[in-house]
Amino acid sequence: MGRRHLFTQTVALLTVLAGTLAVPTSTVLAKDVTLKQTYVNHKKELKGGTLKIGYPSNNNFKGIFIQELGTDSETDSLAELGQPGLFRKDKNGKYVKGGLADVSFDRGSKTALITIGPKTRWSDGEPVTARDVAFVYEIIANKDSTSEYYSENLETIMGMKEYHEGKTDQIAGLQIKDSKHLLIHYTKMAPAMEYVDSGYLYNDAQPYHYLKDVPMAEMAQSDKVRKHPLFFGPYTIKKVVQGEAIEWVPNKYYGGRKPKLDKVVEEVVPVAQVAEAMRSHKYDIILHESRATYAKTSKVDQYVTLGTMAYGLQYMGFRVGDKNPNGKSVLDKELVTNNRALRLALAYAMNTQQIVEEYGAGLQKWANSMVSPAYGAYHDSKTEPYYQNLKKAEHLLDQAGFKRGKDGYRTRPDGKKLTLHLLDQASGRGNDEIRANYMQLWKKIGVKVELKDGRLQEFNSYIEQLVNDGKGFDVWLSNWAVPMPPTTSVAGNYMPSDPYNFAHFVTKENTELIESLSSKKAFNDKYQLKQFYKWQEYMNKEAYIVPRQFRYSTYVFSKKLTNISLKPKESYNLWENIAFTK
């Protein structure tokens, strides 16, 4: 679906840093790891069995089993057994036939026709209908909903804006042709629509017959969503230990192949305990293995590690504005973070290259852009990263009027005290050392940075402050994971009405560049790519968001398993096909 995940920063360093890192005169690049995407096991399959999955995290999952209402990547990852998505995609993320539902576009009539498979059913036996697909859009756009995923892309659906504003009780552009066909009418078509997770079309359905009587404002906390949800995927929930574990059993009404396992048990595992759990063979699968765990366990014979370059980014952001009463981002020119020289100075003071090279275990790359190399040609490899240069950082601040006081710290250009407040989450000793390292480097250039409220934030509180509060901090550290295509999933984050514009920065040039990526001209691939490179260069120049690291997503599988692949064509059916062998 068209959403961006906030990743928890639970990844521990291979080696704990001792105090502030010294900047080396020369570094040796960590050798990149070559990761396969498929594990081949020709042994005979066994019927049944209980699959045990560990999810490394120092935080509890929220357990809101409606993607459109959730905000944590933990719940989404754990829930994939039940909600794999309606649509199938190719290696580039574009729609292909053969999913639980299919879609076809007509540029001439500005429509998308969703056709739901005849065997696609909910785990209570009821068929998945066009009304269920339309219900997804109502959940996102309803004025009483707690969803964070309403966007300008959705406003291209006829009548969506009027529904979102409470002016109508129906979305005019959603036409239910019959129980298995939903025709969506758009005001305009965009090149990104041909990608599954673009945000113009949602890769999901929700059971209207089951949830229609639950008030929108209360849905996220309803037992029907948190304890007894329905799914259309290969498995359904038998039991939830909130925040800690989920027990799954086969969905006997699943529209695909019958799942081969008797039961699946998923557990959240503290990051520090994952390596020992693997050595004792406690789990058959580890989802989203950390680089520290990889370094400790990559040679454990009983497991194989598969991975791909992630559609994600670790970054630092600057809050330069706020939301207005209508939820749109507006710049606040009084905020000191609106000074570009200050933002650039903090970026050039950071020794991110050294951290990646020495402690990434080969599973990270120094980010030169906001767009991961996983996006192929969309990644502008010629964009220069922020090389550490303390002299340049100091010069930028001097020229901008940030003068040093007797205590070594700088004042604002107006002479007032300068203290920036950093929002970050409690995420393990390794990340604590990296953060302290950055803060010490900022101190060297005379910028005082303190933690918001003098402490690190608990994960759920951190997400709440970043997503809904937006007050009391100037800078934050975070990760994200975003789908194809980056013209909407990455750049689209920074439109005025996008809920993921946490920086709340709005400029005419930025908006025009992003809008050009979805214009009629953008159906020409060369034009769109040229504009997207311009946008990446603009973001690098302005430094509202400072890229830090790209990373590989790694998954650990027991060698006793078979039918395992992370390739898009095969991974769509991973959970129905996976099985134990003799």
Coordinates of C-alpha atoms in Angstrom, one line a residue:
M1 CA 0.0 0.0 0.0
G2 CA 1.1 3.6 -0.4
R3 CA 2.5 4.3 3.0
R4 CA 5.9 5.1 4.6
H5 CA 7.1 3.2 7.6
L6 CA 8.9 4.8 10.5
F7 CA 11.6 2.3 11.3
T8 CA 12.7 1.8 14.9
Q9 CA 16.3 2.5 15.4
T10 CA 17.1 -0.7 17.2
V11 CA 20.2 -1.6 15.2
A12 CA 23.2 -2.0 17.4
L13 CA 26.7 -1.3 16.3
L14 CA 29.1 -4.1 15.7
T15 CA 31.6 -2.5 18.1
V16 CA 30.5 -0.1 20.8
L17 CA 32.2 3.2 20.4
A18 CA 34.3 4.4 23.3
G19 CA 33.5 8.1 23.6
T20 CA 33.7 10.4 20.7
L21 CA 35.0 8.9 17.5
A22 CA 38.3 10.4 16.2
V23 CA 38.3 11.2 12.5
P24 CA 40.8 8.9 10.9
T25 CA 43.3 10.1 8.3
S26 CA 42.5 7.1 6.2
T27 CA 39.8 4.4 6.4
V28 CA 39.3 0.9 5.0
L29 CA 35.9 0.4 3.5
A30 CA 33.9 -2.5 5.0
K31 CA 33.6 -5.1 2.3
D32 CA 30.1 -5.2 0.9
V33 CA 28.3 -8.4 1.7
T34 CA 26.9 -10.4 -1.2
L35 CA 23.4 -11.5 -0.3
K36 CA 21.3 -14.0 -2.1
Q37 CA 17.5 -13.5 -2.5
T38 CA 16.6 -17.2 -2.8
Y39 CA 17.4 -20.3 -0.8
V40 CA 17.1 -23.6 -2.6
N41 CA 16.4 -26.7 -0.6
H42 CA 15.6 -29.9 -2.6
K43 CA 14.7 -32.1 0.4
K44 CA 11.2 -33.5 0.7
E45 CA 8.6 -31.3 2.2
L46 CA 7.0 -32.2 5.5
K47 CA 3.3 -31.5 6.1
G48 CA 2.4 -29.2 9.0
G49 CA 4.6 -28.1 11.8
T50 CA 4.9 -24.9 13.9
L51 CA 7.0 -22.1 12.4
K52 CA 8.7 -19.8 15.0
I53 CA 9.5 -16.3 13.9
G54 CA 11.5 -13.7 15.9
Y55 CA 11.2 -10.0 15.2
P56 CA 14.2 -8.0 16.6
S57 CA 13.0 -4.9 18.4
N58 CA 13.4 -3.2 21.7
N59 CA 9.9 -1.9 21.4
N60 CA 6.4 -3.5 21.6
F61 CA 4.3 -3.6 18.5
K62 CA 1.2 -1.4 18.6
G63 CA -1.1 -4.1 17.3
I64 CA -3.5 -2.0 15.2
F65 CA -4.3 -4.6 12.5
I66 CA -5.6 -2.1 10.0
Q67 CA -2.7 -0.7 8.0
E68 CA -4.5 2.5 7.2
L69 CA -4.7 3.3 11.0
G70 CA -1.3 2.0 12.1
T71 CA 2.0 3.9 12.4
D72 CA 4.5 1.3 13.3
S73 CA 6.5 -0.9 11.0
E74 CA 6.6 -3.7 13.6
T75 CA 2.8 -4.4 13.3
D76 CA 2.9 -4.2 9.5
S77 CA 5.8 -6.7 9.3
L78 CA 4.3 -9.1 11.7
A79 CA 0.9 -8.9 10.0
E80 CA 2.1 -9.8 6.5
L81 CA 0.9 -13.4 7.1
G82 CA -2.6 -12.2 7.1
Q83 CA -2.5 -9.2 4.9
P84 CA 0.0 -9.7 2.1
G85 CA -1.7 -7.2 -0.3
L86 CA -4.3 -7.6 -3.0
F87 CA -2.1 -7.0 -6.0
R88 CA 0.9 -8.7 -7.4
K89 CA 3.9 -6.7 -8.7
D90 CA 6.9 -7.2 -10.9
K91 CA 10.6 -6.6 -10.0
N92 CA 10.1 -2.9 -10.6
G93 CA 7.1 -2.6 -8.4
K94 CA 4.5 -2.3 -11.3
Y95 CA 1.2 -4.0 -11.4
V96 CA 1.0 -7.4 -13.0
K97 CA -1.9 -9.9 -13.2
G98 CA -2.3 -12.9 -10.9
G99 CA -3.0 -11.4 -7.5
L100 CA -6.0 -11.8 -5.2
A101 CA -7.3 -8.8 -7.1
D102 CA -6.1 -7.2 -10.4
V103 CA -6.3 -3.6 -11.7
S104 CA -6.4 -2.0 -15.1
F105 CA -6.0 1.7 -16.0
D106 CA -7.7 3.7 -18.8
R107 CA -5.9 7.0 -19.3
G108 CA -8.5 8.2 -21.7
S109 CA -11.4 7.9 -19.3
K110 CA -9.1 8.6 -16.2
T111 CA -10.2 5.5 -14.4
A112 CA -8.9 2.4 -12.6
L113 CA -10.9 -0.8 -12.6
I114 CA -10.3 -3.1 -9.6
T115 CA -11.4 -6.7 -10.2
I116 CA -11.4 -8.9 -7.1
G117 CA -10.8 -12.7 -7.5
P118 CA -13.8 -14.9 -7.1
K119 CA -12.0 -17.0 -4.4
T120 CA -10.8 -14.1 -2.3
R121 CA -12.4 -14.3 1.1
W122 CA -12.2 -13.1 4.6
S123 CA -11.1 -15.4 7.4
D124 CA -14.8 -15.6 8.5
G125 CA -15.8 -17.0 5.1
E126 CA -17.4 -13.9 3.7
P127 CA -16.2 -12.8 0.2
V128 CA -14.0 -9.8 -0.2
T129 CA -16.1 -7.3 -2.1
A130 CA -15.8 -4.0 -3.9
R131 CA -17.5 -2.4 -0.9
D132 CA -14.6 -3.6 1.2
V133 CA -12.0 -2.0 -1.1
A134 CA -14.0 1.3 -1.1
F135 CA -14.1 1.2 2.7
V136 CA -10.3 1.5 2.8
Y137 CA -10.5 5.0 1.2
E138 CA -13.3 6.0 3.6
I139 CA -11.2 5.0 6.6
I140 CA -8.2 7.1 5.3
A141 CA -10.2 10.1 4.3
N142 CA -13.0 10.3 6.9
K143 CA -12.8 13.5 9.0
D144 CA -13.2 11.5 12.2
S145 CA -10.6 8.9 11.3
T146 CA -7.2 8.7 13.1
S147 CA -5.5 7.7 9.8
E148 CA -2.2 9.5 9.0
Y149 CA -2.3 8.5 5.3
Y150 CA -4.5 11.0 3.6
S151 CA -2.5 12.7 0.8
E152 CA -2.7 14.9 -2.2
N153 CA -2.4 11.8 -4.4
L154 CA -5.7 10.6 -3.0
E155 CA -7.3 13.9 -3.8
T156 CA -7.0 13.1 -7.5
I157 CA -10.0 10.7 -6.9
M158 CA -13.2 12.6 -7.7
G159 CA -15.0 13.8 -4.6
M160 CA -12.3 12.7 -2.2
K161 CA -11.5 16.2 -1.0
E162 CA -15.2 17.0 -0.3
Y163 CA -15.6 13.7 1.6
H164 CA -12.4 14.4 3.6
E165 CA -13.7 17.9 4.6
G166 CA -17.1 16.4 5.7
K167 CA -19.1 18.1 2.9
T168 CA -20.4 14.8 1.6
D169 CA -21.0 11.3 3.1
Q170 CA -19.8 9.4 0.0
I171 CA -16.7 9.6 -2.3
A172 CA -18.2 10.4 -5.7
G173 CA -15.3 8.9 -7.6
L174 CA -15.7 5.4 -6.1
Q175 CA -18.2 3.5 -8.3
I176 CA -19.2 0.0 -7.2
K177 CA -20.1 -1.8 -10.5
D178 CA -20.9 -5.0 -8.7
S179 CA -19.7 -7.1 -5.8
K180 CA -16.3 -7.8 -7.4
H181 CA -15.6 -4.6 -9.4
L182 CA -14.8 -1.1 -8.2
L183 CA -14.3 1.6 -10.8
I184 CA -12.3 4.6 -9.5
H185 CA -12.6 7.9 -11.3
Y186 CA -9.7 10.4 -11.2
T187 CA -9.5 14.1 -12.0
K188 CA -6.1 13.4 -13.6
M189 CA -3.8 10.5 -14.3
A190 CA -0.2 10.3 -13.2
P191 CA 2.8 8.1 -14.3
A192 CA 3.2 6.8 -10.8
M193 CA -0.2 5.1 -10.9
E194 CA 1.3 2.0 -12.6
Y195 CA 3.2 1.2 -9.4
V196 CA 1.5 -0.8 -6.7
D197 CA 2.5 1.4 -3.7
S198 CA 2.2 4.8 -5.2
G199 CA -0.6 6.1 -3.0
Y200 CA -3.1 6.7 -5.8
L201 CA -4.5 3.2 -5.3
Y202 CA -4.4 1.3 -2.1
N203 CA -3.3 -2.3 -2.0
D204 CA -5.8 -3.4 0.6
A205 CA -9.4 -4.1 1.6
Q206 CA -11.1 -3.9 5.0
P207 CA -14.2 -6.0 6.0
Y208 CA -17.1 -3.5 5.8
H209 CA -19.6 -6.1 7.0
Y210 CA -17.5 -6.6 10.2
L211 CA -16.5 -3.0 10.9
K212 CA -19.4 -0.9 9.6
D213 CA -20.9 -0.3 13.0
V214 CA -17.6 0.7 14.6
P215 CA -17.3 4.6 14.8
M216 CA -14.3 5.8 12.8
A217 CA -12.9 7.7 15.7
E218 CA -12.9 4.5 17.8
M219 CA -11.8 2.0 15.2
A220 CA -8.1 1.9 16.0
Q221 CA -8.8 0.8 19.5
S222 CA -11.6 -1.6 18.8
D223 CA -11.3 -5.2 19.8
K224 CA -12.4 -6.1 16.3
V225 CA -9.2 -4.5 15.1
R226 CA -6.7 -5.2 17.9
K227 CA -7.9 -8.7 19.2
H228 CA -10.1 -10.3 16.6
P229 CA -9.3 -8.9 13.2
L230 CA -10.2 -10.5 9.9
F231 CA -7.7 -11.2 7.1
F232 CA -7.8 -12.2 3.5
G233 CA -4.3 -13.7 3.5
P234 CA -3.1 -17.3 4.1
Y235 CA -3.2 -17.1 7.9
T236 CA -5.4 -15.6 10.5
I237 CA -4.8 -14.7 14.1
K238 CA -5.7 -17.2 16.8
K239 CA -4.2 -15.3 19.8
V240 CA -2.5 -11.9 20.4
V241 CA -0.3 -11.1 23.4
Q242 CA -0.5 -7.3 22.9
G243 CA 2.9 -5.9 21.9
E244 CA 4.7 -9.1 22.4
A245 CA 3.5 -12.1 20.4
I246 CA 1.0 -13.3 17.8
E247 CA -0.2 -16.9 17.1
W248 CA -1.4 -17.6 13.6
V249 CA -3.3 -20.5 12.1
P250 CA -4.2 -21.2 8.4
N251 CA -7.1 -19.2 7.0
K252 CA -9.3 -22.0 5.7
Y253 CA -11.1 -19.6 3.4
Y254 CA -7.9 -18.2 1.8
G255 CA -8.3 -17.7 -2.0
G256 CA -4.8 -19.0 -2.8
R257 CA -3.0 -22.3 -2.2
K258 CA -3.6 -24.0 1.2
P259 CA -0.9 -23.0 3.6
K260 CA 1.5 -25.8 4.4
L261 CA 2.0 -25.2 8.1
D262 CA -0.2 -25.9 11.1
K263 CA 0.7 -22.8 13.1
V264 CA 3.0 -19.8 13.1
V265 CA 4.2 -18.1 16.3
E266 CA 5.8 -14.6 16.0
E267 CA 7.6 -13.0 19.0
V268 CA 9.3 -9.6 19.5
V269 CA 12.8 -10.3 20.6
P270 CA 15.1 -7.7 22.3
V271 CA 17.9 -7.0 19.8
A272 CA 20.6 -7.9 22.3
Q273 CA 19.1 -11.4 22.7
V274 CA 18.7 -12.3 19.0
A275 CA 22.2 -13.8 18.5
E276 CA 21.9 -16.1 21.5
A277 CA 18.4 -17.1 20.3
M278 CA 19.8 -18.1 16.9
R279 CA 22.7 -20.1 18.5
S280 CA 20.1 -22.0 20.5
H281 CA 17.9 -22.5 17.4
K282 CA 14.9 -20.9 19.1
Y283 CA 13.5 -19.4 15.9
D284 CA 13.2 -20.7 12.3
I285 CA 13.1 -17.1 10.9
I286 CA 14.5 -13.8 12.0
L287 CA 12.8 -10.8 10.4
H288 CA 14.9 -7.7 9.7
E289 CA 18.1 -8.9 11.2
S290 CA 20.4 -6.1 12.5
R291 CA 23.9 -5.7 11.3
A292 CA 25.3 -6.4 14.7
T293 CA 23.5 -9.8 14.8
Y294 CA 24.6 -10.5 11.3
A295 CA 28.2 -10.0 12.3
K296 CA 27.9 -12.4 15.2
T297 CA 25.8 -15.1 13.5
S298 CA 26.3 -15.0 9.7
K299 CA 28.4 -18.3 10.0
V300 CA 25.9 -20.3 12.1
D301 CA 25.5 -23.4 10.0
Q302 CA 21.8 -23.9 10.6
Y303 CA 20.8 -20.6 9.1
V304 CA 21.0 -18.8 5.7
T305 CA 20.8 -15.0 5.4
L306 CA 18.9 -13.5 2.5
G307 CA 18.7 -9.8 1.7
T308 CA 18.1 -6.9 -0.6
M309 CA 19.1 -3.3 -0.7
A310 CA 16.2 -1.6 1.1
Y311 CA 13.9 1.1 -0.2
G312 CA 14.8 3.1 2.9
L313 CA 17.0 5.7 4.5
Q314 CA 18.4 6.7 7.9
Y315 CA 18.4 10.5 8.1
M316 CA 18.4 13.6 10.2
G317 CA 15.6 16.1 9.9
F318 CA 15.0 19.7 10.8
R319 CA 11.7 21.0 12.0
V320 CA 11.2 24.4 10.2
G321 CA 7.4 24.9 10.5
D322 CA 4.2 23.6 11.9
K323 CA 0.8 22.3 10.8
N324 CA -2.0 24.8 10.3
P325 CA -5.6 24.1 11.5
N326 CA -6.3 22.3 8.2
G327 CA -3.3 19.9 8.7
K328 CA -1.2 21.5 6.1
S329 CA 2.5 22.3 6.7
V330 CA 3.5 26.0 6.8
L331 CA 7.0 27.5 7.4
D332 CA 7.7 29.3 10.6
K333 CA 10.3 31.9 9.6
E334 CA 11.0 32.6 13.3
L335 CA 12.5 29.2 13.9
V336 CA 16.3 29.3 13.8
T337 CA 16.3 26.0 11.9
N338 CA 15.1 28.0 8.9
N339 CA 18.6 29.3 8.5
R340 CA 20.1 27.1 5.8
A341 CA 23.7 27.8 7.0
L342 CA 22.9 26.3 10.4
R343 CA 21.4 23.1 8.8
L344 CA 24.4 22.7 6.5
A345 CA 26.8 23.3 9.3
L346 CA 25.4 20.5 11.3
A347 CA 25.5 18.2 8.3
Y348 CA 29.1 19.0 7.4
A349 CA 30.1 18.4 11.1
M350 CA 28.9 14.8 11.1
N351 CA 31.3 11.9 10.5
T352 CA 28.7 9.6 9.0
Q353 CA 31.1 8.2 6.4
Q354 CA 33.4 6.9 9.1
I355 CA 30.5 5.3 11.1
V356 CA 29.2 3.5 8.0
E357 CA 32.6 2.3 6.9
E358 CA 33.8 1.1 10.2
Y359 CA 30.6 -0.3 11.8
G360 CA 28.2 -1.1 9.0
A361 CA 29.3 -4.7 8.8
G362 CA 29.0 -4.4 5.0
L363 CA 25.3 -4.0 5.3
Q364 CA 25.2 -0.2 5.0
K365 CA 26.2 2.4 2.5
W366 CA 26.9 6.1 3.1
A367 CA 23.9 8.0 1.7
N368 CA 24.6 10.7 -0.9
S369 CA 20.9 11.3 -1.6
M370 CA 17.4 10.8 -0.2
V371 CA 16.8 8.1 -2.8
S372 CA 18.3 4.6 -2.3
P373 CA 20.2 2.8 -5.0
A374 CA 17.5 0.2 -4.6
Y375 CA 15.4 2.4 -6.9
G376 CA 17.7 1.9 -9.8
A377 CA 17.9 4.8 -12.3
Y378 CA 15.9 7.0 -9.9
H379 CA 18.9 7.2 -7.7
D380 CA 21.2 10.1 -8.7
S381 CA 24.7 8.7 -8.0
K382 CA 26.3 12.0 -9.0
T383 CA 24.8 13.9 -6.0
E384 CA 27.5 14.8 -3.6
P385 CA 27.1 13.6 0.0
Y386 CA 27.9 15.8 3.0
Y387 CA 31.6 15.1 3.5
Q388 CA 32.8 15.9 7.0
N389 CA 34.4 19.3 7.0
L390 CA 34.5 21.0 10.4
K391 CA 36.2 24.1 8.9
K392 CA 33.5 24.5 6.3
A393 CA 30.9 24.1 9.0
E394 CA 32.5 26.8 11.2
H395 CA 32.8 29.1 8.2
L396 CA 29.1 28.7 7.3
L397 CA 28.2 29.7 10.8
D398 CA 30.6 32.6 11.0
Q399 CA 29.3 34.0 7.7
A400 CA 25.7 33.6 8.8
G401 CA 26.3 35.6 12.0
F402 CA 26.3 32.8 14.6
K403 CA 29.0 34.2 16.9
R404 CA 30.8 32.2 19.6
G405 CA 30.5 33.3 23.2
K406 CA 33.0 32.9 26.0
D407 CA 31.6 29.5 26.8
G408 CA 32.4 28.3 23.3
Y409 CA 28.8 28.1 22.2
R410 CA 27.3 30.3 19.5
T411 CA 24.5 32.7 19.7
R412 CA 21.8 33.3 17.1
P413 CA 22.3 36.1 14.5
D414 CA 20.1 38.3 16.7
G415 CA 22.3 37.7 19.7
K416 CA 20.0 35.4 21.6
K417 CA 21.1 32.1 23.1
L418 CA 21.2 29.2 20.6
T419 CA 20.2 25.7 21.9
L420 CA 18.8 23.1 19.6
H421 CA 16.6 20.3 21.0
L422 CA 17.0 16.8 19.5
L423 CA 14.2 14.3 19.4
D424 CA 15.3 10.6 19.4
Q425 CA 14.2 7.3 20.8
A426 CA 15.8 5.0 23.2
S427 CA 17.3 2.3 20.9
G428 CA 20.3 0.6 22.3
R429 CA 23.8 1.4 23.5
G430 CA 25.4 1.5 20.0
N431 CA 23.0 4.2 18.8
D432 CA 23.5 6.1 22.0
E433 CA 27.2 6.3 21.3
I434 CA 26.7 7.4 17.7
R435 CA 24.2 10.1 18.9
A436 CA 26.7 11.3 21.6
N437 CA 29.4 11.4 18.9
Y438 CA 27.3 13.7 16.7
M439 CA 26.4 15.9 19.6
Q440 CA 30.1 16.2 20.5
L441 CA 31.0 17.2 17.0
W442 CA 28.3 19.8 16.9
K443 CA 29.7 21.1 20.2
K444 CA 33.1 21.4 18.4
I445 CA 31.6 23.9 15.9
G446 CA 29.9 25.8 18.7
V447 CA 26.3 24.5 18.4
K448 CA 24.7 23.4 21.7
V449 CA 22.4 20.4 21.1
E450 CA 20.4 18.9 24.0
L451 CA 17.9 16.0 24.0
K452 CA 14.3 17.0 24.1
D453 CA 13.1 17.0 27.7
G454 CA 16.6 16.0 28.6
R455 CA 16.1 12.4 27.8
L456 CA 15.5 9.8 25.0
Q457 CA 11.9 9.0 24.2
E458 CA 10.1 5.7 24.5
F459 CA 9.3 4.5 21.0
N460 CA 5.5 5.0 21.0
S461 CA 5.9 8.4 22.6
Y462 CA 8.6 9.3 20.0
I463 CA 6.3 8.3 17.1
E464 CA 3.4 10.3 18.7
Q465 CA 5.5 13.4 19.0
L466 CA 6.9 13.1 15.5
V467 CA 3.6 12.3 13.8
N468 CA 1.1 14.3 15.8
D469 CA 2.8 16.8 18.1
G470 CA 5.7 18.4 16.3
K471 CA 6.5 20.7 19.2
G472 CA 9.5 21.2 21.5
F473 CA 12.2 19.9 19.2
D474 CA 14.3 21.3 16.4
V475 CA 16.1 18.3 15.0
W476 CA 15.3 14.6 15.0
L477 CA 16.9 11.3 13.9
S478 CA 14.9 8.6 12.3
N479 CA 14.6 5.9 9.6
W480 CA 12.0 5.3 7.0
A481 CA 11.0 2.6 4.4
V482 CA 9.2 3.8 1.3
P483 CA 8.0 1.8 -1.7
M484 CA 8.2 2.4 -5.5
P485 CA 8.1 4.8 -7.2
P486 CA 10.2 7.3 -5.3
T487 CA 8.8 10.2 -7.4
T488 CA 5.7 10.0 -5.1
S489 CA 6.8 7.9 -2.1
V490 CA 9.9 9.9 -1.3
A491 CA 9.4 13.3 -3.0
G492 CA 5.7 13.1 -2.2
N493 CA 6.5 13.2 1.5
Y494 CA 7.3 16.9 1.2
M495 CA 4.1 18.3 -0.3
P496 CA 2.3 20.8 2.0
S497 CA -0.6 18.4 2.8
D498 CA 1.4 15.2 3.2
P499 CA 1.2 13.9 6.8
Y500 CA 4.8 12.7 6.6
N501 CA 6.2 16.2 6.0
F502 CA 7.5 16.2 9.6
A503 CA 9.9 19.0 8.8
H504 CA 6.8 21.1 7.7
F505 CA 8.9 22.8 5.1
V506 CA 7.1 24.4 2.2
T507 CA 8.8 26.3 -0.6
K508 CA 7.5 27.2 -4.1
E509 CA 10.4 25.6 -5.8
N510 CA 10.0 22.3 -3.9
T511 CA 6.3 22.1 -4.6
E512 CA 6.8 22.9 -8.3
L513 CA 9.5 20.3 -8.7
I514 CA 7.3 17.6 -7.0
E515 CA 4.3 18.5 -9.0
S516 CA 6.3 18.2 -12.2
L517 CA 7.0 14.6 -11.4
S518 CA 3.3 13.8 -11.8
S519 CA 2.5 16.1 -14.7
K520 CA 1.5 15.2 -18.2
K521 CA 5.0 15.8 -19.3
A522 CA 6.2 13.2 -16.7
F523 CA 4.7 10.4 -18.8
N524 CA 7.9 10.9 -20.8
D525 CA 10.5 8.9 -18.7
K526 CA 13.4 11.1 -19.6
Y527 CA 11.7 14.3 -18.6
Q528 CA 10.5 12.8 -15.3
L529 CA 14.0 11.5 -14.4
K530 CA 15.6 14.8 -15.2
Q531 CA 13.1 16.6 -12.9
F532 CA 13.7 14.0 -10.2
Y533 CA 17.4 14.6 -10.3
K534 CA 16.8 18.3 -10.0
W535 CA 14.7 17.6 -6.9
Q536 CA 17.4 15.5 -5.3
E537 CA 19.9 18.3 -6.0
Y538 CA 17.6 20.9 -4.5
M539 CA 17.0 18.8 -1.3
N540 CA 20.8 18.4 -1.0
K541 CA 21.3 22.1 -1.3
E542 CA 18.7 23.0 1.2
A543 CA 19.4 20.3 3.8
Y544 CA 16.0 20.2 5.4
I545 CA 16.6 16.4 5.5
V546 CA 20.2 15.1 5.8
P547 CA 20.7 11.6 4.5
R548 CA 22.9 9.4 6.6
Q549 CA 22.8 5.7 5.6
F550 CA 21.3 3.3 3.1
R551 CA 21.0 -0.2 4.3
Y552 CA 20.3 -3.8 3.3
S553 CA 17.2 -5.6 4.6
T554 CA 18.3 -9.0 5.8
Y555 CA 16.2 -12.0 6.8
V556 CA 17.4 -15.2 8.4
F557 CA 15.9 -18.6 7.5
S558 CA 16.5 -22.0 8.9
K559 CA 18.0 -24.4 6.4
K560 CA 15.2 -26.8 7.3
L561 CA 12.8 -24.6 5.4
T562 CA 12.0 -24.6 1.7
N563 CA 10.2 -22.5 -1.0
I564 CA 12.0 -19.3 0.2
S565 CA 12.6 -16.3 -2.0
L566 CA 12.6 -12.5 -1.5
K567 CA 12.2 -11.8 -5.3
P568 CA 8.9 -10.0 -6.0
K569 CA 7.4 -12.7 -8.1
E570 CA 7.9 -15.4 -5.5
S571 CA 7.7 -13.4 -2.3
Y572 CA 4.0 -12.6 -2.9
N573 CA 3.2 -16.2 -2.1
L574 CA 6.0 -16.8 0.5
W575 CA 3.8 -17.5 3.5
E576 CA 1.5 -19.9 1.7
N577 CA 4.4 -21.8 0.2
I578 CA 6.9 -22.0 3.0
A579 CA 7.3 -25.4 4.5
F580 CA 9.7 -27.6 6.6
T581 CA 11.7 -30.4 5.1
K582 CA 13.0 -33.8 6.4

